[in-house]
Tab-separated table of C-alpha atoms in Angstrom:
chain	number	residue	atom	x	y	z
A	1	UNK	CA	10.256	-25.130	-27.969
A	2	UNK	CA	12.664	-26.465	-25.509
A	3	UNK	CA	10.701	-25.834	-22.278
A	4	UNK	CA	7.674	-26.998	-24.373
A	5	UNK	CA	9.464	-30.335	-24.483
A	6	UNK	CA	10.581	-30.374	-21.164
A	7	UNK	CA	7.369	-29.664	-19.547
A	8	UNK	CA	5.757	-32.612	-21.602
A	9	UNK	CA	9.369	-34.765	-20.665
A	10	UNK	CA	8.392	-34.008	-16.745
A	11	UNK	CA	4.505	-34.703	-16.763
A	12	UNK	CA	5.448	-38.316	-18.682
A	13	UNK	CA	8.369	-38.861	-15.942
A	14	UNK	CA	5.671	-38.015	-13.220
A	15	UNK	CA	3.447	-40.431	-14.826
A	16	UNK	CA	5.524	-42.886	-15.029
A	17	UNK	CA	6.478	-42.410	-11.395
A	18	UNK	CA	2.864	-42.243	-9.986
A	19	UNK	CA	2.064	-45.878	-12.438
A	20	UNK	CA	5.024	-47.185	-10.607
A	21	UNK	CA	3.812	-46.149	-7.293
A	22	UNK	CA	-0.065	-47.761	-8.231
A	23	UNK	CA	1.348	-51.089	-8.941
A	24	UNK	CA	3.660	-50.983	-5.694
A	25	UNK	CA	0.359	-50.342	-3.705
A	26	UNK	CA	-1.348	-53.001	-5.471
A	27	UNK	CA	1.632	-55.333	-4.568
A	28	UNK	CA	1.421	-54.358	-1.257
A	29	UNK	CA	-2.175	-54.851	-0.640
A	30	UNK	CA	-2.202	-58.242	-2.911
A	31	UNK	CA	1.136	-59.332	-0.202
A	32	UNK	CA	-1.023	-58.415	2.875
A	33	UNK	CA	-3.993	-60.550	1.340
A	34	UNK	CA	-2.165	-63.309	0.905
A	35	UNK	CA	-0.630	-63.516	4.157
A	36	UNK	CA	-3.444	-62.717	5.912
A	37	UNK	CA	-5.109	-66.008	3.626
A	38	UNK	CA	-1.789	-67.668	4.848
A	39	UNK	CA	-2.064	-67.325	8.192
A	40	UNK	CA	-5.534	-68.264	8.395
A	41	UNK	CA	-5.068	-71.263	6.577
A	42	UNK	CA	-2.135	-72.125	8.919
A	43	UNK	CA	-4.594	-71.294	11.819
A	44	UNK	CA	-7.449	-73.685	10.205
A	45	UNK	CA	-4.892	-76.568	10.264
A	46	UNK	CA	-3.715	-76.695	13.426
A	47	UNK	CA	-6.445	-76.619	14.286
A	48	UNK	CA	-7.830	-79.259	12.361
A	49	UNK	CA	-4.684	-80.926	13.814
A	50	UNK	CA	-6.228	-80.675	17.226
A	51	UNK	CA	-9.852	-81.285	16.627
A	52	UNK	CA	-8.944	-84.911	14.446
A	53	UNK	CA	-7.766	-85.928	17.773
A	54	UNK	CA	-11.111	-87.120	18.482
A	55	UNK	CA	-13.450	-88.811	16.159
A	56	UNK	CA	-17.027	-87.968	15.937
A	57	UNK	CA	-16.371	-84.774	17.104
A	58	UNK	CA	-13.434	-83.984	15.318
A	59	UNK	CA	-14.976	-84.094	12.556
A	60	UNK	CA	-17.965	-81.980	13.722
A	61	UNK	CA	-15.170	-79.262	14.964
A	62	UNK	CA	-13.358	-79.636	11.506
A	63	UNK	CA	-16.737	-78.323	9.529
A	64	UNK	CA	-17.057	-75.345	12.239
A	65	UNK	CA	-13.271	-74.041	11.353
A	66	UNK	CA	-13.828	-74.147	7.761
A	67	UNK	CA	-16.824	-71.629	7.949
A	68	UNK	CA	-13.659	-68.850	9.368
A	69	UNK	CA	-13.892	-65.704	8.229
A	70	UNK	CA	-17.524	-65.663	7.727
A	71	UNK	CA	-17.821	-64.591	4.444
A	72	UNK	CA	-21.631	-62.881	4.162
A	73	UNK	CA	-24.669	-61.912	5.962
A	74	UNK	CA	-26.393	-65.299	5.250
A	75	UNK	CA	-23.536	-67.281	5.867
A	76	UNK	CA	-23.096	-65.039	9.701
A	77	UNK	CA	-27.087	-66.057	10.018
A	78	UNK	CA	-26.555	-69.644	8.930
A	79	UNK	CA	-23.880	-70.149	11.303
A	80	UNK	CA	-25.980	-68.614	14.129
A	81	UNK	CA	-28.978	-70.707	13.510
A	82	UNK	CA	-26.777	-73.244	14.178
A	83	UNK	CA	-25.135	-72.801	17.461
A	84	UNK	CA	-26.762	-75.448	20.027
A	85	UNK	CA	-26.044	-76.426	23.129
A	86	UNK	CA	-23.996	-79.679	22.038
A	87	UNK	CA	-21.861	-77.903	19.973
A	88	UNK	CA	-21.135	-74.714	22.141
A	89	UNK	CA	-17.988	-75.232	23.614
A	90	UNK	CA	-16.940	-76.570	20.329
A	91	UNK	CA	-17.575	-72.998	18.894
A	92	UNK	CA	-16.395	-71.122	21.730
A	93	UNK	CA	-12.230	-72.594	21.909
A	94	UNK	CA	-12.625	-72.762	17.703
A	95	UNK	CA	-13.588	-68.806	18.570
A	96	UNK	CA	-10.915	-68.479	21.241
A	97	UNK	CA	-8.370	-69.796	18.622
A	98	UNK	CA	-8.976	-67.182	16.011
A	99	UNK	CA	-8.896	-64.246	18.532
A	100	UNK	CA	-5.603	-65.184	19.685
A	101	UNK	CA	-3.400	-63.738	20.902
A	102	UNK	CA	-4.336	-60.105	20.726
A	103	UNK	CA	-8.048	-60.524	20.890
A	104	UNK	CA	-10.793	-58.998	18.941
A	105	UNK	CA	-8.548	-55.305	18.202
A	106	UNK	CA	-6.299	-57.207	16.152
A	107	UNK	CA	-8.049	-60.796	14.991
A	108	UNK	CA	-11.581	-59.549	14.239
A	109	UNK	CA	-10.640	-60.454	10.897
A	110	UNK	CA	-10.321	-64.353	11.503
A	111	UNK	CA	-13.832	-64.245	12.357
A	112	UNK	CA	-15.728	-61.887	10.002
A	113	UNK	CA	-14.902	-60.727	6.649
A	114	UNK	CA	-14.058	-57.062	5.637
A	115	UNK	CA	-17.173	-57.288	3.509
A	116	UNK	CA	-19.568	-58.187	6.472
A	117	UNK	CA	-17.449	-56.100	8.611
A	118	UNK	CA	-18.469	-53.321	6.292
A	119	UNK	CA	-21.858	-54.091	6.321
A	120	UNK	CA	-22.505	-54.397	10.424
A	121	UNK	CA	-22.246	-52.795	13.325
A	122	UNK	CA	-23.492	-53.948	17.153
A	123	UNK	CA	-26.706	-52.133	17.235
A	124	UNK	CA	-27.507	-51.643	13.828
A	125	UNK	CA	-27.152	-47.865	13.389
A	126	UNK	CA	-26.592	-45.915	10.053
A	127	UNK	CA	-29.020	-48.613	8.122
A	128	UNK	CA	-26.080	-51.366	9.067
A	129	UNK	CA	-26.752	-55.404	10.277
A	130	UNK	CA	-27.347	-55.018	13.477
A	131	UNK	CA	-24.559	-58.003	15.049
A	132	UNK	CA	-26.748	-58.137	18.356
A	133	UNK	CA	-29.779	-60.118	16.544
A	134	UNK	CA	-27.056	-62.940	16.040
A	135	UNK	CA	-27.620	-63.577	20.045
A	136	UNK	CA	-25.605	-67.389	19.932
A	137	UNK	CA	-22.528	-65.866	17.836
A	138	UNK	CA	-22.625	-62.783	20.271
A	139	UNK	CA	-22.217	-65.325	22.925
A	140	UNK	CA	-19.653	-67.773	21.481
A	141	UNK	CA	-17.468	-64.459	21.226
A	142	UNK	CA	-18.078	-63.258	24.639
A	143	UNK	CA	-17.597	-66.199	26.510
A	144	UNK	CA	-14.505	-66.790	23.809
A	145	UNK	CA	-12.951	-63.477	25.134
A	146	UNK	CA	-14.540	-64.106	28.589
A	147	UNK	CA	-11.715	-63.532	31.456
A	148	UNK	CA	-12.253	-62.703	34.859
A	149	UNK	CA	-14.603	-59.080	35.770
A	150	UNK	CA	-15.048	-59.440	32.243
A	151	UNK	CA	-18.565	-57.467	31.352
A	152	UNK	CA	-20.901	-58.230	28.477
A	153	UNK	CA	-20.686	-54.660	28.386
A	154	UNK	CA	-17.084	-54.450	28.516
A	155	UNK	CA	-17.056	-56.784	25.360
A	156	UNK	CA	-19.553	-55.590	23.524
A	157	UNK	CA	-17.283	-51.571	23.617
A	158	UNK	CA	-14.517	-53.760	22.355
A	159	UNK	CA	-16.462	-55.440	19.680
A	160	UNK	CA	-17.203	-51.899	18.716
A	161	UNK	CA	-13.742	-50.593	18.853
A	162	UNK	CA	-12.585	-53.792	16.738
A	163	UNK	CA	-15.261	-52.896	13.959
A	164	UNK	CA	-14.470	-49.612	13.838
A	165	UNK	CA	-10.890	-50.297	13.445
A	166	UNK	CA	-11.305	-52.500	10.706
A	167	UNK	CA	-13.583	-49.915	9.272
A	168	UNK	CA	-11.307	-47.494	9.083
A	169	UNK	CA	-8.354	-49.626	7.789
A	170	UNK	CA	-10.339	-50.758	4.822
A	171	UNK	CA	-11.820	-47.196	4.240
A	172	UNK	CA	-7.627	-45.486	4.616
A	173	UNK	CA	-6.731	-48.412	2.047
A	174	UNK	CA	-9.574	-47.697	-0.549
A	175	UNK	CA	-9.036	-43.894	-0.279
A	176	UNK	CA	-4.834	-44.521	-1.099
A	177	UNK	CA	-5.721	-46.499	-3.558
A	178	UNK	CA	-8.031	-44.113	-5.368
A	179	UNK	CA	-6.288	-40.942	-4.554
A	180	UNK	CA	-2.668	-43.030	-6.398
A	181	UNK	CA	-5.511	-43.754	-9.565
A	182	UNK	CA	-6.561	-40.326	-9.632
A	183	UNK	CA	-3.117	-38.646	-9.533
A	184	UNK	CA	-2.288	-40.957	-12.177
A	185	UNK	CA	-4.741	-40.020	-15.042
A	186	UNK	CA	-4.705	-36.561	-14.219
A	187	UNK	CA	-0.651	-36.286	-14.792
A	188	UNK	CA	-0.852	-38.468	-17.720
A	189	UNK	CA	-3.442	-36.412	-19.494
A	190	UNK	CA	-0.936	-34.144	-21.484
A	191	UNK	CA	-2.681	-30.893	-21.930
A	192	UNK	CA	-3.967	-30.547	-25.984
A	193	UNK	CA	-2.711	-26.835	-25.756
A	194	UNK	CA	0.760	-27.855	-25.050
A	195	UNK	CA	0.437	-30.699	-27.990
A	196	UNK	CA	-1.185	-27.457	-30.435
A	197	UNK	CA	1.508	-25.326	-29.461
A	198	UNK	CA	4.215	-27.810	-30.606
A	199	UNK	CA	2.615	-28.721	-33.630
A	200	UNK	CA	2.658	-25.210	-34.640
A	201	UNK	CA	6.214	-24.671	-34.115
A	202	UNK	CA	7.053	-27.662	-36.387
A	203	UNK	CA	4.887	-26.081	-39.142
């Protein structure tokens, strides 16, 4: 009877502990959200800071910044449509701004969404977006991460790497967080046998 107890003592105790463990992954995740939020908005006022030094256009550049991270496929196509001549450069340091300092490894994520992220790649493989019909946002980000001997093939094997990175992040997250779930209801399913068994010795 003892051992019967015990064993139902240590699956609640490893219950508990793997609830616990959840809601500090949750935490953690909800803390990285919001300081990833923070810092963009931080980002998005300095440099609405900048652009209000100018008038006309700093209120033109001020409209661009608040489109950052681009949130979905129509807002990435909206956005691309339009990308003009007149407001180029405008797009390109806005651009340069959000990939700083690390570039697009690290900051891919002040430009595009997880979610559309998720749902492109560069040439459109696997049934994805295919980035490369977005020719004018292709360009702003080149000529954004443009330095000297700088390919468009170079970029475009970065732009790859810096999806695929991202990729994988959100895919390691999602599988944590669903492997913590699992292990949770499983151990805090008590097995009826054990319950049966105890109920008998009481009777």
């Amino acid at each position: 009877m003892s051992t019967v107890n015990e064993r139902i003592d240590k699956l609640k105790e490893e219950a508990s502990d793997l609830r616990k463990e959840v809601r500090e992954l949750k935490d953690t995740l909800q803390q990285q959200n919001e300081l990833i939020i923070s810092l963009l908005k931080r980002q998005n006022e300095l440099l609405l800071v900048e652009a209000s030094s100018s008038t006309s256009t700093g209120r033109n550049v001020s409209e661009l910044i608040r489109r950052f991270p681009i949130a979905s496929l129509e807002d990435l196509e909206k956005y691309d449509a339009e990308i003009n001549e007149e407001n180029m450069q405008h797009n390109i340091r806005i651009m340069q701004n959000l990939l700083a300092p690390h570039g697009l490894p690290k900051n891919i994520v002040n430009v595009l969404t997880d979610k559309v992220i998720m749902e492109t790649n560069v040439d459109g493989h696997h049934n994805k977006k295919r980035l490369l019909n977005y020719g004018k946002f292709i360009d702003v980000m080149f000529h954004a991460c443009n330095k000297d001997g700088y390919s468009k093939k170079e970029f475009l094997n970065a732009l790859r790497k810096a999806l695929k990175n991202s990729k994988n992040r959100c895919h390691k997250n999602n599988c944590v967080a669903r492997q913590k779930l699992r292990e949770c209801n499983t151990v805090a399913e008590v097995p009826m046998d054990i319950i049966k068994t105890e109920e008998i010795f009481f009777d």
